[in-house]
Coordinates of C-alpha atoms and ligand atoms in Angstrom, one line a residue:
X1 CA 97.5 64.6 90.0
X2 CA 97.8 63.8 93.5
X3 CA 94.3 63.0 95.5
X4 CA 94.5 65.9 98.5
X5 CA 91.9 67.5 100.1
X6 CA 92.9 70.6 98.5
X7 CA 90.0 72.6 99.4
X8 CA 90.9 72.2 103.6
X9 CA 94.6 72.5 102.8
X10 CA 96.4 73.9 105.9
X11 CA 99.7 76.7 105.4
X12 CA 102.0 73.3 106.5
X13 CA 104.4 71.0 105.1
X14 CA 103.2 67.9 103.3
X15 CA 106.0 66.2 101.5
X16 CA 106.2 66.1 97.5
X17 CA 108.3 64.3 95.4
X18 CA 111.7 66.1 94.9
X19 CA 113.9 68.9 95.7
X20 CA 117.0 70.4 94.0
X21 CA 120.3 72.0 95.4
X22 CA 123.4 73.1 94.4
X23 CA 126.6 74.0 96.0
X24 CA 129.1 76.4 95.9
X25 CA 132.5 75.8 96.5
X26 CA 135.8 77.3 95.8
X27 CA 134.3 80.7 95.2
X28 CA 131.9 79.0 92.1
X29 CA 128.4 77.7 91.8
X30 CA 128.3 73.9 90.8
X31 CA 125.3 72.1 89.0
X32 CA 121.8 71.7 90.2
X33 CA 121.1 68.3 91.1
X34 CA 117.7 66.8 92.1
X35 CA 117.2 64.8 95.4
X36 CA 114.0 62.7 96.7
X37 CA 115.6 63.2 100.3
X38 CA 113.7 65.5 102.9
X39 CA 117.1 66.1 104.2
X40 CA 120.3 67.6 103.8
X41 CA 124.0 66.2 105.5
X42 CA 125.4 69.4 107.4
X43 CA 128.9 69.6 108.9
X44 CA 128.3 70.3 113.0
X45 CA 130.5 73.3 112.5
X46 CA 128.5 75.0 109.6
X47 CA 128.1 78.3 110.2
X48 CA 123.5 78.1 109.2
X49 CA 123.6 76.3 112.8
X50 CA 126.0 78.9 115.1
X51 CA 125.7 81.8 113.9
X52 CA 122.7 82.2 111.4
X53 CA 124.0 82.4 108.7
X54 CA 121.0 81.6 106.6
X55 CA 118.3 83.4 104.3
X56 CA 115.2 82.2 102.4
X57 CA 112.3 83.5 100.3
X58 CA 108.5 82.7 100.2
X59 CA 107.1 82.4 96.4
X60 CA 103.9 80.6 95.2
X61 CA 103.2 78.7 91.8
X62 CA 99.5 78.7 91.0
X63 CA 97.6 76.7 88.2
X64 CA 95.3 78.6 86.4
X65 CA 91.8 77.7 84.8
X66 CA 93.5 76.8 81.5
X67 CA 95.6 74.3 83.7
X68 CA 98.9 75.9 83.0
X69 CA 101.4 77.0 86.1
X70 CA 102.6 80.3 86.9
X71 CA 105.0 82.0 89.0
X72 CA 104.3 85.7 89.5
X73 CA 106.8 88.1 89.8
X74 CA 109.8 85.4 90.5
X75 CA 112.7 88.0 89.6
X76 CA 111.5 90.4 92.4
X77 CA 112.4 86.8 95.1
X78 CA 115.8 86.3 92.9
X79 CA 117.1 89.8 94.1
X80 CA 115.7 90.2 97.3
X81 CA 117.4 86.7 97.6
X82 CA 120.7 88.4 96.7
X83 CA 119.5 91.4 99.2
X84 CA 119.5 89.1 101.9
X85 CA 123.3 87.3 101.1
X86 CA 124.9 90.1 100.6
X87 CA 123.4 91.3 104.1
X88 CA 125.0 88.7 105.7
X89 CA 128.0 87.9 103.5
X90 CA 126.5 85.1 101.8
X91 CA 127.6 83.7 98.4
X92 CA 125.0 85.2 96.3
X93 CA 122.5 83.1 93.9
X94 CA 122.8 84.1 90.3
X95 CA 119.4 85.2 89.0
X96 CA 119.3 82.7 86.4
X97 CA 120.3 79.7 88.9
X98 CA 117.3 81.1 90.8
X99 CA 114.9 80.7 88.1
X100 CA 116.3 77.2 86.9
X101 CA 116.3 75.5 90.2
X102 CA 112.5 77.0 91.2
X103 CA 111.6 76.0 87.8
X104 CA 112.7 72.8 88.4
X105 CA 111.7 72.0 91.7
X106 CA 108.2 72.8 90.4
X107 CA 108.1 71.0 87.3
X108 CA 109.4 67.5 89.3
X109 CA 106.5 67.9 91.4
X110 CA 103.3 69.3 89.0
X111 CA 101.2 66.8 90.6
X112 CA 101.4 68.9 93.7
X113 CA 100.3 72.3 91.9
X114 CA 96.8 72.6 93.5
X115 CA 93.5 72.6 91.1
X116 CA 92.3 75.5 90.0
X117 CA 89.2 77.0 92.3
X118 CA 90.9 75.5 95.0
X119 CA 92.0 78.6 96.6
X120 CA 95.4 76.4 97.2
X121 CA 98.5 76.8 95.8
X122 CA 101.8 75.4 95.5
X123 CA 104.3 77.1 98.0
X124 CA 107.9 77.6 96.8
X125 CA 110.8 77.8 99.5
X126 CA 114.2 78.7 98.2
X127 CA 117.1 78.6 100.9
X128 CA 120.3 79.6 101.2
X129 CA 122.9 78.9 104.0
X130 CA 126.5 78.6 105.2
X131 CA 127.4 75.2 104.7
X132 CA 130.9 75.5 105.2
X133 CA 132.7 74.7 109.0
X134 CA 133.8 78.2 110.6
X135 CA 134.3 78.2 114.4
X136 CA 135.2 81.7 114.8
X137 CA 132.4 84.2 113.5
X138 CA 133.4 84.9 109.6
X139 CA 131.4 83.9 107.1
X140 CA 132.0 80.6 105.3
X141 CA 133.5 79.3 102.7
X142 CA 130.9 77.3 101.0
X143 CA 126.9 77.3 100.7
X144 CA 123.8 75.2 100.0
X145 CA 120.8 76.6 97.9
X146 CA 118.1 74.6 98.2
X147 CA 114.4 75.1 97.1
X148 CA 112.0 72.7 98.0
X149 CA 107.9 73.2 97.7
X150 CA 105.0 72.2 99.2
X151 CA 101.0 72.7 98.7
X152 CA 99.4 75.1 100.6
X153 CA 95.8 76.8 101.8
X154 CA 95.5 79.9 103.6
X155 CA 98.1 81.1 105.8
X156 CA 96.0 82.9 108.8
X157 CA 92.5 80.2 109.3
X158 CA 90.4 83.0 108.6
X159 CA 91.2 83.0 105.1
X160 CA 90.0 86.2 103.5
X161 CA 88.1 87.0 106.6
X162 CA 88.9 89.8 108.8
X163 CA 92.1 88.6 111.7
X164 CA 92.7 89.8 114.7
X165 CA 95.9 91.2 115.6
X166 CA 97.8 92.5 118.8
X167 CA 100.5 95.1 119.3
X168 CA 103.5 94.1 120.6
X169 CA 105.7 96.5 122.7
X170 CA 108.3 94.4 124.8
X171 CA 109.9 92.6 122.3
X172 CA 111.7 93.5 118.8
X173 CA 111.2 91.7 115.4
X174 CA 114.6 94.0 114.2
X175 CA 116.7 97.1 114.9
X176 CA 116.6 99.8 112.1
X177 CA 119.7 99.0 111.3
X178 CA 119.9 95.5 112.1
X179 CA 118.5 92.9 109.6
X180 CA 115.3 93.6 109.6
X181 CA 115.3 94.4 105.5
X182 CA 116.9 90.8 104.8
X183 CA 114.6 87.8 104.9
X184 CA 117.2 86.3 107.3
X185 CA 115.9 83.5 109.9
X186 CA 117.1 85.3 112.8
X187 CA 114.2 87.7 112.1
X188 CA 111.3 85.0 112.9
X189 CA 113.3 83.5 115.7
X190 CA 113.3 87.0 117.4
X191 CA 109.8 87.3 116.0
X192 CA 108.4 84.1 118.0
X193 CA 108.6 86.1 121.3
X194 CA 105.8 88.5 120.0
X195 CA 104.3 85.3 117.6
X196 CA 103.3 83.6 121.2
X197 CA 102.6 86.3 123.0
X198 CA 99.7 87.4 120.2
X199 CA 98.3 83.8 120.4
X200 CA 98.5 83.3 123.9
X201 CA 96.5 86.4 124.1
X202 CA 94.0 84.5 121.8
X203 CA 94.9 86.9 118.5
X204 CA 96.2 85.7 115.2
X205 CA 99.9 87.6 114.7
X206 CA 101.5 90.0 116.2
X207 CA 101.8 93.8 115.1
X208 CA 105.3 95.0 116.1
X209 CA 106.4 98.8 116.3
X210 CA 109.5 100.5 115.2
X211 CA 112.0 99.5 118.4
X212 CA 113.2 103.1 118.8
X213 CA 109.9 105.0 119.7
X214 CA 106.8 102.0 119.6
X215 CA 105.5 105.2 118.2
X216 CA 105.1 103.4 114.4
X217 CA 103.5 100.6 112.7
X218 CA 106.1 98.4 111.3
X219 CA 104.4 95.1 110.2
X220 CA 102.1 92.1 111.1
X221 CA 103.9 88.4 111.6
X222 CA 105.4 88.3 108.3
X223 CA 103.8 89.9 106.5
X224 CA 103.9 94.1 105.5
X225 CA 100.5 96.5 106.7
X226 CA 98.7 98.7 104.7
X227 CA 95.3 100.7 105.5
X228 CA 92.8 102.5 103.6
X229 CA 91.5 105.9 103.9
X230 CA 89.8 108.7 102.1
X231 CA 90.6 106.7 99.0
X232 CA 94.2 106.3 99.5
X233 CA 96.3 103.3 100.5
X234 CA 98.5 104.0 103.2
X235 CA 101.6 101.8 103.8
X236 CA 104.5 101.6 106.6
X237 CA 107.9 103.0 105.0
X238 CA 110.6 101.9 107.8
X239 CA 113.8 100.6 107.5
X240 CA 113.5 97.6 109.6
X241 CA 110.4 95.9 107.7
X242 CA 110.8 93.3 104.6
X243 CA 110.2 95.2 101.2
X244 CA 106.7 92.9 100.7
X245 CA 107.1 92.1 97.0
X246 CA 102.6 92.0 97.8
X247 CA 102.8 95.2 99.3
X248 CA 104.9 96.6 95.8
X249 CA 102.7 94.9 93.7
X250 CA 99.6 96.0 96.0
X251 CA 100.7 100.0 95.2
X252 CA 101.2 99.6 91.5
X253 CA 97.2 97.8 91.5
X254 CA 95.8 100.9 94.1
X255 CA 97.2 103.4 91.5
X256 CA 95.7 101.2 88.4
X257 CA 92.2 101.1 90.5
X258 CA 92.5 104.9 91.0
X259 CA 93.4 105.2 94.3
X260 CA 96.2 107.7 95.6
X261 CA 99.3 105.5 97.5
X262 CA 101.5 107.2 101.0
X263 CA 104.7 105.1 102.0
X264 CA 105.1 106.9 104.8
X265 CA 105.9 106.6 108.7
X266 CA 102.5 105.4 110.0
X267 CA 101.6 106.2 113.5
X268 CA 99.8 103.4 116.2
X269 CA 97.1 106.9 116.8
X270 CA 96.6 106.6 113.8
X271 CA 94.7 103.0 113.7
X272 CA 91.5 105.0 115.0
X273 CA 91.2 106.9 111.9
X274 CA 91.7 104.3 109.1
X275 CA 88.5 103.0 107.3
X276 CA 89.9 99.7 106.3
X277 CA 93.7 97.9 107.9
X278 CA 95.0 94.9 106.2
X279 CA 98.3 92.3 106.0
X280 CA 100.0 91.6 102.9
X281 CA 102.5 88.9 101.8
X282 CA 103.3 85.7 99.8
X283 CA 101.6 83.3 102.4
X284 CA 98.9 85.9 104.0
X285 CA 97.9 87.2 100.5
X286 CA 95.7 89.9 101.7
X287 CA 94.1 89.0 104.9
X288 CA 91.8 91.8 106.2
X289 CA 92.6 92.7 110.1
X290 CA 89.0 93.1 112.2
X291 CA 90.0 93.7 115.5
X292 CA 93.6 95.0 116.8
X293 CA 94.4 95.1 120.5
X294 CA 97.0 97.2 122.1
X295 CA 97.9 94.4 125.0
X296 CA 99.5 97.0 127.2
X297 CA 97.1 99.0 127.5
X298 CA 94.2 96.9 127.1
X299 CA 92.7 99.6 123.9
X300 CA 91.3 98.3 120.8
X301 CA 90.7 99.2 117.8
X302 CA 87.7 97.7 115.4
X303 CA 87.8 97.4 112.0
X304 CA 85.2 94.6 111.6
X305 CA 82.1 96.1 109.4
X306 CA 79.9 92.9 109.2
X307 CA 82.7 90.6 110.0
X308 CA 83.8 91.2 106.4
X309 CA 86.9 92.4 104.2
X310 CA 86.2 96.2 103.3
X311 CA 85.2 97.3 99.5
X312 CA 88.8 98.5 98.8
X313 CA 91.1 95.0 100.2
X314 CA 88.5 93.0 98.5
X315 CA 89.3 94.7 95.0
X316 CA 92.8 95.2 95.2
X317 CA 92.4 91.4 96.4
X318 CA 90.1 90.1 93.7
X319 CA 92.7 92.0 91.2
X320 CA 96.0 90.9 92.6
X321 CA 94.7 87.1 93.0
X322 CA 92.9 87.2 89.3
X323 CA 96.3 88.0 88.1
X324 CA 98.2 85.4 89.8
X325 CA 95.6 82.5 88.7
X326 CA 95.6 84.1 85.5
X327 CA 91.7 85.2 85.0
X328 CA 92.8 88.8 84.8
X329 CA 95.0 90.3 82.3
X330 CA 98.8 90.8 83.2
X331 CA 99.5 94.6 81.8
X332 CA 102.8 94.6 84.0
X333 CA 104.3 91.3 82.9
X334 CA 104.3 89.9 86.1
X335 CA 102.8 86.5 85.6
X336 CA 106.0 83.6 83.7
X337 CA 104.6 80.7 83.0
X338 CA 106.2 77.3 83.2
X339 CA 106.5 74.8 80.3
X340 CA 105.0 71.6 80.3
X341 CA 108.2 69.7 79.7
Ligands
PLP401 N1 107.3 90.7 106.0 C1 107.8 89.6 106.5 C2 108.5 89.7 107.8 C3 107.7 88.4 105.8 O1 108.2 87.3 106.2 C4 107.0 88.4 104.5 C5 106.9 87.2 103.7 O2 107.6 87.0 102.8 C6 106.5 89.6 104.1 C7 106.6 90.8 104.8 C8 105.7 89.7 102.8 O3 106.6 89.7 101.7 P1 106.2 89.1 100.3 O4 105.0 89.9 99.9 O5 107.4 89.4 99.4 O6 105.9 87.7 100.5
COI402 C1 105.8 84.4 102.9 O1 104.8 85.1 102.9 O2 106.2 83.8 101.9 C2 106.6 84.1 104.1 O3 107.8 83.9 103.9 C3 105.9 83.9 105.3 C4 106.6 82.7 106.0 C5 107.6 83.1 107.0 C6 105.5 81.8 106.6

């Protein structure tokens, strides 16, 4: 085991052992192989660099009391991975590649899996990206997947207490029918407009709006919204937002705890009336919002009872977290855990 100060872990990158890649070239997939290198040769013309031709996901291994490591819900990253190429004419990763090189990349570095109790856990990155030299703008002819991992703490410094979030309304993350549904990186660059703008204003992430009306929620930074109210969890449904593999997972635990679910167009007006607002994702897990600010006008809107996560988030949070580390029972099959050797 390595000797980190897991407990103060920051969301960054601290370098582990080994990554694994593969290529694919004349339209097939070649083998997986395993590198100690924190970087990758690139041709100046690939077409990642010009013209974005790149995706990634965000999964997370944890270690559980009984010291084994699991990957929750990997399949659900293996085809939004495929969303995402085939979005931007990518060669698509086979599912089973998928699961063989994050298994891998994983197993080389176990050392890295936080301890349990921590509250850390082992960040996976899987990328994709046109490796191959275009000049005009086509897609390539060949493509790296790469996944690479790093331990992690918390995502937002608050942890699981309440964040503060602003409302961005004169810049875009995505158009509707842009690429907003593909977890593309042109998304975050055009996200860090609204990224600084939130922290410059002394808030934690941004809260953009649907681009045609700024009359919607769409989502928080990356990660998807949800709020509670008269029992019911309430959740953006916009076609410019990531499909949260949280948030899904988030519904299906609300319905198990007895709670009714919305997907629905969620109006800004309606952030007065909601009892409890929240983020959801990979990296924010469920971080409870306190405060949102509507920068324009200069109108917020308080969520923060105490200071402290509301009844509801904190059970759909002890739930969804208890599953993940394993101290809860896994009635959906969600939870695959990896193998020793
Ligand atoms: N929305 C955006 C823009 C994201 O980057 C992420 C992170 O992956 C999410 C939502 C949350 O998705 P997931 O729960 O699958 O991690
Ligand atoms: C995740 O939640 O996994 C993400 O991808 C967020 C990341 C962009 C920091």
């Amino acid at each position: 085991m390595q000797q980190l100060d897991w407990k103060n872990l920051p969301f960054g990158y601290i370098k582990t052992k080994y990554n694994v890649r593969c290529t694919y070239k004349d339209g097939k997939w070649g083998e997986l192989e395993v590198s100690d290198s924190e970087y990758i040769p690139m041709h100046i013309a690939a077409t990642a660099l010009h013209y974005g031709q790149e995706a990634f996901e965000g999964m997370k291994a944890y270690r559980g009391k009984d010291n084994k490591i699991r990957l929750f819900r990997w399949e659900e990253n293996a085809k939004r991975l495929q969303h995402s190429a085939e979005g931007i004419h990518m060669a698509k990763v086979p599912i089973d590649l998928f699961l063989q090189a994050v298994v891998k990349a994983v197993k080389l570095n176990q050392e890295f899996v936080p301890p349990y109790g921590t509250g850390a856990s082992l960040y996976i990155r899987p990328l994709l990206f046109g490796s191959g030299a275009e000049v005009g703008v086509r897609p390539a002819k060949e493509y790296t997947f790469l996944v690479f991992v790093t331990p992690v703490g918390p995502y937002f410094k608050e942890g699981f207490n309440p964040v503060k979030i602003a409302i961005i309304r004169d810049s875009d993350r995505a158009a509707p029918l842009g690429t907003g549904t593909f977890k593309v990186g042109g998304n975050y660059a055009a996200s860090l407009r609204g990224t600084i703008k939130s922290q410059q204003a002394g808030y934690g992430a941004p809260m953009y709006l649907d681009c045609c009306e700024k009359k919607y929620i769409d989502e928080i930074g990356a990660a998807n919204f949800f709020a509670i109210k008269d029992n019911t969890y309430i959740t953006p449904k916009s076609s410019s937002i990531l499909a949260s593999i949280t948030n899904m997972s988030l519904i299906t635990l609300a319905e198990d705890l007895g709670y009714k679910v919305e997907r629905r167009p969620v109006s800004v007006d309606e952030l007065e009336s909601f009892e409890e607002v929240g983020a959801c994702g990979t990296a924010a897990v469920i971080s409870p919002i306190g405060e949102v600010i509507d920068i324009e006008s200069g109108k917020v809107y308080k969520f923060c009872k105490d200071c402290k996560a509301g009844p509801v988030s904190k059970k759909l949070y002890d739930t969804l977290v208890g599953i993940q580390y394993g101290d809860i029972e896994d009635k959906h099959g969600w939870v695959t855990i990896i193998d020793k050797d």
